């Protein structure tokens, strides 16, 4: 193997220190050294490390491969050294990095991209295993792999088709922070309110409270803008605006619920802005006396025409929409400037009659205080104004169309808030300093000498508008929504400004709603809405979303009442703002290392205050609308939580789960153990949980919602293969537990032997106080066919559990636990069924095609059908035979594997509490009886005693159980445990252990010693004699169990303990075998002889 480490490579005076050489691995030692000497000088390509003239990409070739590499580097679009040829992921290369050959790549952004990234290709770095293990042999370079790397393609094959399609599209329209965010936000904020409602608001609230209304709105939007800026700068932001920010921060539950509401709110906002535009047009029609029907219906007609035109611009694409926005901004700025100029142009009599007197201190003083009328109040006025502030998300809503959302959204949004706030406050103060609240519009309503006046500022300026107190007037701040047109230097410009503001805001909302809705549908949070995820054109325009938004907007346009629409939107947008603020707080509070926003000017407590402020304002504005909003959000949250969309966005909710779990685990370490709080915390040696479901089910029955359950698997064999298999299956097996609603953990270890693996699990499993205290294993049914090493390992595990002071539960069922063969057969049958269905579909398709060719086709069709019927019949016969065979062979095993999932009928759990082990033998069945499936089973207690003390023993046991508050149906005292078993039973036992006996007493000493050395695992005559009484007891107990508990639903039995070094493994297994033979399911239980029950309070 050659690494091309010849001196001329490293001593090249022109080589840069950070030069990268691509060197393919050879499999002929002699060949390489000769090739390196005789080959042409290496060909160089420019790299991206330092200066182009000095950094080169050096390549060594196999014979005849020079042209291939020339094409590889010259024909590809990407030739810089940042391209790592290893990323083909199916061939190995070696890079010379920092002066030596290595597979280690240099840091590069492409390794950190998501699969399917549209901004670049995701590349895969070498795995740690590939770097750590010895270098592979006989690796050749394939032309296809090289070409794929040159073209920048990833070979992982897991990129979604949608992402690939988007990536292949050209001509994306991307906006900078000014055009994409600042312009949009300013246009959206300067909407309806600026020209046709701000004068009314300041007339109602006065200058003082009017500024507070604006200020309160700005506080809400500024806090939200700060929180949004922090979230935006914490990673790449894609399309979806507020929905994307909230969903990626708080998870799909919050994001999915608010995303739907937010998209709907934007759709309704279209209606609000269009109605504002229509109102202005109707005013003009009214002035010229050219109304089509009446005011309300004209608003509906004009609104419908307008929204259709806006839909056409939106569907045409973002380019046209952006151009329209720039034109509208210019018109809007000119209109605002026109208003300020108009305030200093001397007024005339007509304008004075309508309440405009230029800047007057008396008017300023009169309008400074509030003048609420018609049931309006501070918060109702605030509710009308607040939608003007909702424009701060206009830029964020098209985040997918921005060049750099992370930079553009914070910069553009915050600057837009500052500029628009200054404009709003300036307009409010100016208009309230120039125009009185009420005016008649009659130039003859002047103050005549000697005439009494109401003392208003208008009186001081020579006009008497006192009759407005008793009858409605048409002019003034309180009555005329077109005050700004009157005040301006050139009225039609204000009208143009109104058109510009309303249309730009409507256009922005009409674009935002489908974009947000499309992002929501793409994530498939609501599976029924996935229809709207499809995009069209180079910018992936959501045409279907546009149509839906149009329908919603039309429905609200028909209301034609701006003041009715505005409070509804206020609540929806405030709910969105509240969650954006809460997202920032939550992400900060979770303290995840992944929370690293580039925007530093935020504080989590300020964000929390912003969230609470939004919630409070919602209720103040309209309490019943707030309740409805929360109810809808809660319903959607519950729905998404129930559906559990298959997404993983690394939300702060996940981070907080970890923090809470860690804090709770640490807090638990300070709590001392107490017998009253004892609960079984089990390690269950299930292997893969789906292989032994019955063992998991019975363990889960007494640990569910009560204690820890860890399903464990031990991999034995070549370490490299074991670790690879173990790592690849961890997530799958834990997912199986979750899918099957098993509240358990899965863990696995790779070890040299089964016993060593279990030792590791017993010592290292758990965390703090949440450590296992009980080992649950299945009975080794095949121990007589197993090797001595396997039996030694199995019994050794039991010894180890006792050494580590764990309780022990051995579960035996008649059919055994392992159903791996059944699963394998089922998998094969499923494949056969899929193949059969595919074959039938192909035959039908062929029949359909052949049927098109007339009579000849008819006969061919008949012949084909005849053949296919025979084939189908043959296949179905084979499948039927297989199914019957499998069914006969595995039916009992399948039933046994699910027996603990079924509800147990009326019956009994028989507890043979023969030895006091601390109470675990009685606690486990008690826990079972409080479970729903075992609730109908009564506890029957069996224990040993003397013949002459049966009643006394019963009373003692009944007293003990009553103190433990454990209900029982019956107590049986067994007096004949220690008598000899029947000859038939004992003969069966002797025949069972016969193959494992040494029979050393029948041989001479030398032969006996030799046999002991060669087969130390066999049962000696001395051992059998020493433990003869104990063997009698196990055989006798089986007879008693057959007599008393044959009909029980479950038997719980004290597990006999074998002394280490005294009782051989095969003798102990024979005890367990004979003890539990031909019985219902048996749990052999032995506690660690520490109390798990107490009668003290």
mmCIF file with all atom_site columns, N, CA and C in Angstrom, residues 936-968:
data_model
loop_
_atom_site.group_PDB
_atom_site.id
_atom_site.type_symbol
_atom_site.label_atom_id
_atom_site.label_alt_id
_atom_site.label_comp_id
_atom_site.label_asym_id
_atom_site.label_entity_id
_atom_site.label_seq_id
_atom_site.pdbx_PDB_ins_code
_atom_site.Cartn_x
_atom_site.Cartn_y
_atom_site.Cartn_z
_atom_site.occupancy
_atom_site.B_iso_or_equiv
_atom_site.pdbx_formal_charge
_atom_site.auth_seq_id
_atom_site.auth_comp_id
_atom_site.auth_asym_id
_atom_site.auth_atom_id
_atom_site.pdbx_PDB_model_num
ATOM 1  N N  . UNK A 1 936 ? -59.092 -8.250  38.131 1.00 0.00 ? 936 UNK A N  1
ATOM 2  C CA . UNK A 1 936 ? -60.068 -9.274  38.519 1.00 0.00 ? 936 UNK A CA 1
ATOM 3  C C  . UNK A 1 936 ? -59.436 -10.505 39.155 1.00 0.00 ? 936 UNK A C  1
ATOM 4  N N  . UNK A 1 937 ? -58.135 -10.522 39.274 1.00 0.00 ? 937 UNK A N  1
ATOM 5  C CA . UNK A 1 937 ? -57.442 -11.678 39.864 1.00 0.00 ? 937 UNK A CA 1
ATOM 6  C C  . UNK A 1 937 ? -57.263 -11.478 41.362 1.00 0.00 ? 937 UNK A C  1
ATOM 7  N N  . UNK A 1 938 ? -57.566 -12.509 42.122 1.00 0.00 ? 938 UNK A N  1
ATOM 8  C CA . UNK A 1 938 ? -57.408 -12.466 43.578 1.00 0.00 ? 938 UNK A CA 1
ATOM 9  C C  . UNK A 1 938 ? -56.063 -13.062 43.973 1.00 0.00 ? 938 UNK A C  1
ATOM 10 N N  . UNK A 1 939 ? -55.552 -12.602 45.098 1.00 0.00 ? 939 UNK A N  1
ATOM 11 C CA . UNK A 1 939 ? -54.285 -13.123 45.599 1.00 0.00 ? 939 UNK A CA 1
ATOM 12 C C  . UNK A 1 939 ? -54.545 -14.296 46.544 1.00 0.00 ? 939 UNK A C  1
ATOM 13 N N  . UNK A 1 940 ? -53.894 -15.405 46.255 1.00 0.00 ? 940 UNK A N  1
ATOM 14 C CA . UNK A 1 940 ? -53.924 -16.569 47.161 1.00 0.00 ? 940 UNK A CA 1
ATOM 15 C C  . UNK A 1 940 ? -52.500 -16.793 47.662 1.00 0.00 ? 940 UNK A C  1
ATOM 16 N N  . UNK A 1 941 ? -52.395 -16.885 48.965 1.00 0.00 ? 941 UNK A N  1
ATOM 17 C CA . UNK A 1 941 ? -51.074 -16.984 49.595 1.00 0.00 ? 941 UNK A CA 1
ATOM 18 C C  . UNK A 1 941 ? -50.821 -18.436 50.013 1.00 0.00 ? 941 UNK A C  1
ATOM 19 N N  . UNK A 1 942 ? -49.633 -18.952 49.688 1.00 0.00 ? 942 UNK A N  1
ATOM 20 C CA . UNK A 1 942 ? -49.189 -20.288 50.111 1.00 0.00 ? 942 UNK A CA 1
ATOM 21 C C  . UNK A 1 942 ? -47.856 -20.129 50.827 1.00 0.00 ? 942 UNK A C  1
ATOM 22 N N  . UNK A 1 943 ? -47.770 -20.741 51.992 1.00 0.00 ? 943 UNK A N  1
ATOM 23 C CA . UNK A 1 943 ? -46.517 -20.688 52.737 1.00 0.00 ? 943 UNK A CA 1
ATOM 24 C C  . UNK A 1 943 ? -46.356 -21.971 53.540 1.00 0.00 ? 943 UNK A C  1
ATOM 25 N N  . UNK A 1 944 ? -45.148 -22.221 53.957 1.00 0.00 ? 944 UNK A N  1
ATOM 26 C CA . UNK A 1 944 ? -44.876 -23.445 54.716 1.00 0.00 ? 944 UNK A CA 1
ATOM 27 C C  . UNK A 1 944 ? -45.236 -23.297 56.187 1.00 0.00 ? 944 UNK A C  1
ATOM 28 N N  . UNK A 1 945 ? -45.478 -24.433 56.827 1.00 0.00 ? 945 UNK A N  1
ATOM 29 C CA . UNK A 1 945 ? -45.804 -24.414 58.257 1.00 0.00 ? 945 UNK A CA 1
ATOM 30 C C  . UNK A 1 945 ? -45.833 -25.819 58.836 1.00 0.00 ? 945 UNK A C  1
ATOM 31 N N  . UNK A 1 946 ? -46.171 -25.890 60.119 1.00 0.00 ? 946 UNK A N  1
ATOM 32 C CA . UNK A 1 946 ? -46.233 -27.173 60.814 1.00 0.00 ? 946 UNK A CA 1
ATOM 33 C C  . UNK A 1 946 ? -47.677 -27.661 60.872 1.00 0.00 ? 946 UNK A C  1
ATOM 34 N N  . UNK A 1 947 ? -47.809 -28.986 60.915 1.00 0.00 ? 947 UNK A N  1
ATOM 35 C CA . UNK A 1 947 ? -49.145 -29.592 60.895 1.00 0.00 ? 947 UNK A CA 1
ATOM 36 C C  . UNK A 1 947 ? -49.947 -29.191 62.114 1.00 0.00 ? 947 UNK A C  1
ATOM 37 N N  . UNK A 1 948 ? -49.289 -29.132 63.248 1.00 0.00 ? 948 UNK A N  1
ATOM 38 C CA . UNK A 1 948 ? -50.006 -28.850 64.503 1.00 0.00 ? 948 UNK A CA 1
ATOM 39 C C  . UNK A 1 948 ? -50.194 -27.348 64.751 1.00 0.00 ? 948 UNK A C  1
ATOM 40 N N  . UNK A 1 949 ? -49.780 -26.498 63.804 1.00 0.00 ? 949 UNK A N  1
ATOM 41 C CA . UNK A 1 949 ? -49.923 -25.055 64.008 1.00 0.00 ? 949 UNK A CA 1
ATOM 42 C C  . UNK A 1 949 ? -50.523 -24.369 62.769 1.00 0.00 ? 949 UNK A C  1
ATOM 43 N N  . UNK A 1 950 ? -51.376 -25.051 62.068 1.00 0.00 ? 950 UNK A N  1
ATOM 44 C CA . UNK A 1 950 ? -51.907 -24.508 60.815 1.00 0.00 ? 950 UNK A CA 1
ATOM 45 C C  . UNK A 1 950 ? -52.708 -23.231 61.057 1.00 0.00 ? 950 UNK A C  1
ATOM 46 N N  . UNK A 1 951 ? -53.609 -23.261 62.020 1.00 0.00 ? 951 UNK A N  1
ATOM 47 C CA . UNK A 1 951 ? -54.451 -22.087 62.262 1.00 0.00 ? 951 UNK A CA 1
ATOM 48 C C  . UNK A 1 951 ? -53.640 -20.905 62.771 1.00 0.00 ? 951 UNK A C  1
ATOM 49 N N  . UNK A 1 952 ? -52.698 -21.195 63.699 1.00 0.00 ? 952 UNK A N  1
ATOM 50 C CA . UNK A 1 952 ? -51.852 -20.115 64.207 1.00 0.00 ? 952 UNK A CA 1
ATOM 51 C C  . UNK A 1 952 ? -51.023 -19.482 63.079 1.00 0.00 ? 952 UNK A C  1
ATOM 52 N N  . UNK A 1 953 ? -50.491 -20.336 62.197 1.00 0.00 ? 953 UNK A N  1
ATOM 53 C CA . UNK A 1 953 ? -49.686 -19.812 61.079 1.00 0.00 ? 953 UNK A CA 1
ATOM 54 C C  . UNK A 1 953 ? -50.550 -18.948 60.153 1.00 0.00 ? 953 UNK A C  1
ATOM 55 N N  . UNK A 1 954 ? -51.793 -19.376 59.947 1.00 0.00 ? 954 UNK A N  1
ATOM 56 C CA . UNK A 1 954 ? -52.693 -18.584 59.114 1.00 0.00 ? 954 UNK A CA 1
ATOM 57 C C  . UNK A 1 954 ? -52.941 -17.205 59.718 1.00 0.00 ? 954 UNK A C  1
ATOM 58 N N  . UNK A 1 955 ? -53.186 -17.193 61.032 1.00 0.00 ? 955 UNK A N  1
ATOM 59 C CA . UNK A 1 955 ? -53.439 -15.921 61.702 1.00 0.00 ? 955 UNK A CA 1
ATOM 60 C C  . UNK A 1 955 ? -52.223 -14.998 61.633 1.00 0.00 ? 955 UNK A C  1
ATOM 61 N N  . UNK A 1 956 ? -51.034 -15.575 61.799 1.00 0.00 ? 956 UNK A N  1
ATOM 62 C CA . UNK A 1 956 ? -49.800 -14.774 61.746 1.00 0.00 ? 956 UNK A CA 1
ATOM 63 C C  . UNK A 1 956 ? -49.636 -14.148 60.361 1.00 0.00 ? 956 UNK A C  1
ATOM 64 N N  . UNK A 1 957 ? -49.846 -14.988 59.337 1.00 0.00 ? 957 UNK A N  1
ATOM 65 C CA . UNK A 1 957 ? -49.705 -14.478 57.973 1.00 0.00 ? 957 UNK A CA 1
ATOM 66 C C  . UNK A 1 957 ? -50.780 -13.435 57.656 1.00 0.00 ? 957 UNK A C  1
ATOM 67 N N  . UNK A 1 958 ? -52.036 -13.689 58.086 1.00 0.00 ? 958 UNK A N  1
ATOM 68 C CA . UNK A 1 958 ? -53.112 -12.732 57.840 1.00 0.00 ? 958 UNK A CA 1
ATOM 69 C C  . UNK A 1 958 ? -52.830 -11.408 58.526 1.00 0.00 ? 958 UNK A C  1
ATOM 70 N N  . UNK A 1 959 ? -52.302 -11.486 59.749 1.00 0.00 ? 959 UNK A N  1
ATOM 71 C CA . UNK A 1 959 ? -51.958 -10.263 60.478 1.00 0.00 ? 959 UNK A CA 1
ATOM 72 C C  . UNK A 1 959 ? -50.869 -9.479  59.758 1.00 0.00 ? 959 UNK A C  1
ATOM 73 N N  . UNK A 1 960 ? -49.860 -10.217 59.270 1.00 0.00 ? 960 UNK A N  1
ATOM 74 C CA . UNK A 1 960 ? -48.752 -9.553  58.570 1.00 0.00 ? 960 UNK A CA 1
ATOM 75 C C  . UNK A 1 960 ? -49.245 -8.850  57.304 1.00 0.00 ? 960 UNK A C  1
ATOM 76 N N  . UNK A 1 961 ? -50.073 -9.548  56.526 1.00 0.00 ? 961 UNK A N  1
ATOM 77 C CA . UNK A 1 961 ? -50.562 -8.968  55.278 1.00 0.00 ? 961 UNK A CA 1
ATOM 78 C C  . UNK A 1 961 ? -51.496 -7.789  55.526 1.00 0.00 ? 961 UNK A C  1
ATOM 79 N N  . UNK A 1 962 ? -52.290 -7.876  56.596 1.00 0.00 ? 962 UNK A N  1
ATOM 80 C CA . UNK A 1 962 ? -53.190 -6.763  56.907 1.00 0.00 ? 962 UNK A CA 1
ATOM 81 C C  . UNK A 1 962 ? -52.403 -5.529  57.331 1.00 0.00 ? 962 UNK A C  1
ATOM 82 N N  . UNK A 1 963 ? -51.284 -5.732  58.031 1.00 0.00 ? 963 UNK A N  1
ATOM 83 C CA . UNK A 1 963 ? -50.441 -4.596  58.388 1.00 0.00 ? 963 UNK A CA 1
ATOM 84 C C  . UNK A 1 963 ? -49.795 -3.981  57.147 1.00 0.00 ? 963 UNK A C  1
ATOM 85 N N  . UNK A 1 964 ? -49.511 -4.833  56.179 1.00 0.00 ? 964 UNK A N  1
ATOM 86 C CA . UNK A 1 964 ? -48.962 -4.321  54.925 1.00 0.00 ? 964 UNK A CA 1
ATOM 87 C C  . UNK A 1 964 ? -50.051 -3.756  54.018 1.00 0.00 ? 964 UNK A C  1
ATOM 88 N N  . UNK A 1 965 ? -51.318 -3.875  54.454 1.00 0.00 ? 965 UNK A N  1
ATOM 89 C CA . UNK A 1 965 ? -52.470 -3.372  53.709 1.00 0.00 ? 965 UNK A CA 1
ATOM 90 C C  . UNK A 1 965 ? -52.569 -4.015  52.324 1.00 0.00 ? 965 UNK A C  1
ATOM 91 N N  . UNK A 1 966 ? -52.310 -5.317  52.290 1.00 0.00 ? 966 UNK A N  1
ATOM 92 C CA . UNK A 1 966 ? -52.407 -6.085  51.052 1.00 0.00 ? 966 UNK A CA 1
ATOM 93 C C  . UNK A 1 966 ? -53.597 -7.027  51.169 1.00 0.00 ? 966 UNK A C  1
ATOM 94 N N  . UNK A 1 967 ? -54.573 -6.869  50.291 1.00 0.00 ? 967 UNK A N  1
ATOM 95 C CA . UNK A 1 967 ? -55.769 -7.702  50.325 1.00 0.00 ? 967 UNK A CA 1
ATOM 96 C C  . UNK A 1 967 ? -55.467 -9.070  49.735 1.00 0.00 ? 967 UNK A C  1
ATOM 97 N N  . UNK A 1 968 ? -56.079 -10.089 50.323 1.00 0.00 ? 968 UNK A N  1
ATOM 98 C CA . UNK A 1 968 ? -55.866 -11.447 49.842 1.00 0.00 ? 968 UNK A CA 1
ATOM 99 C C  . UNK A 1 968 ? -57.193 -12.199 49.914 1.00 0.00 ? 968 UNK A C  1
#
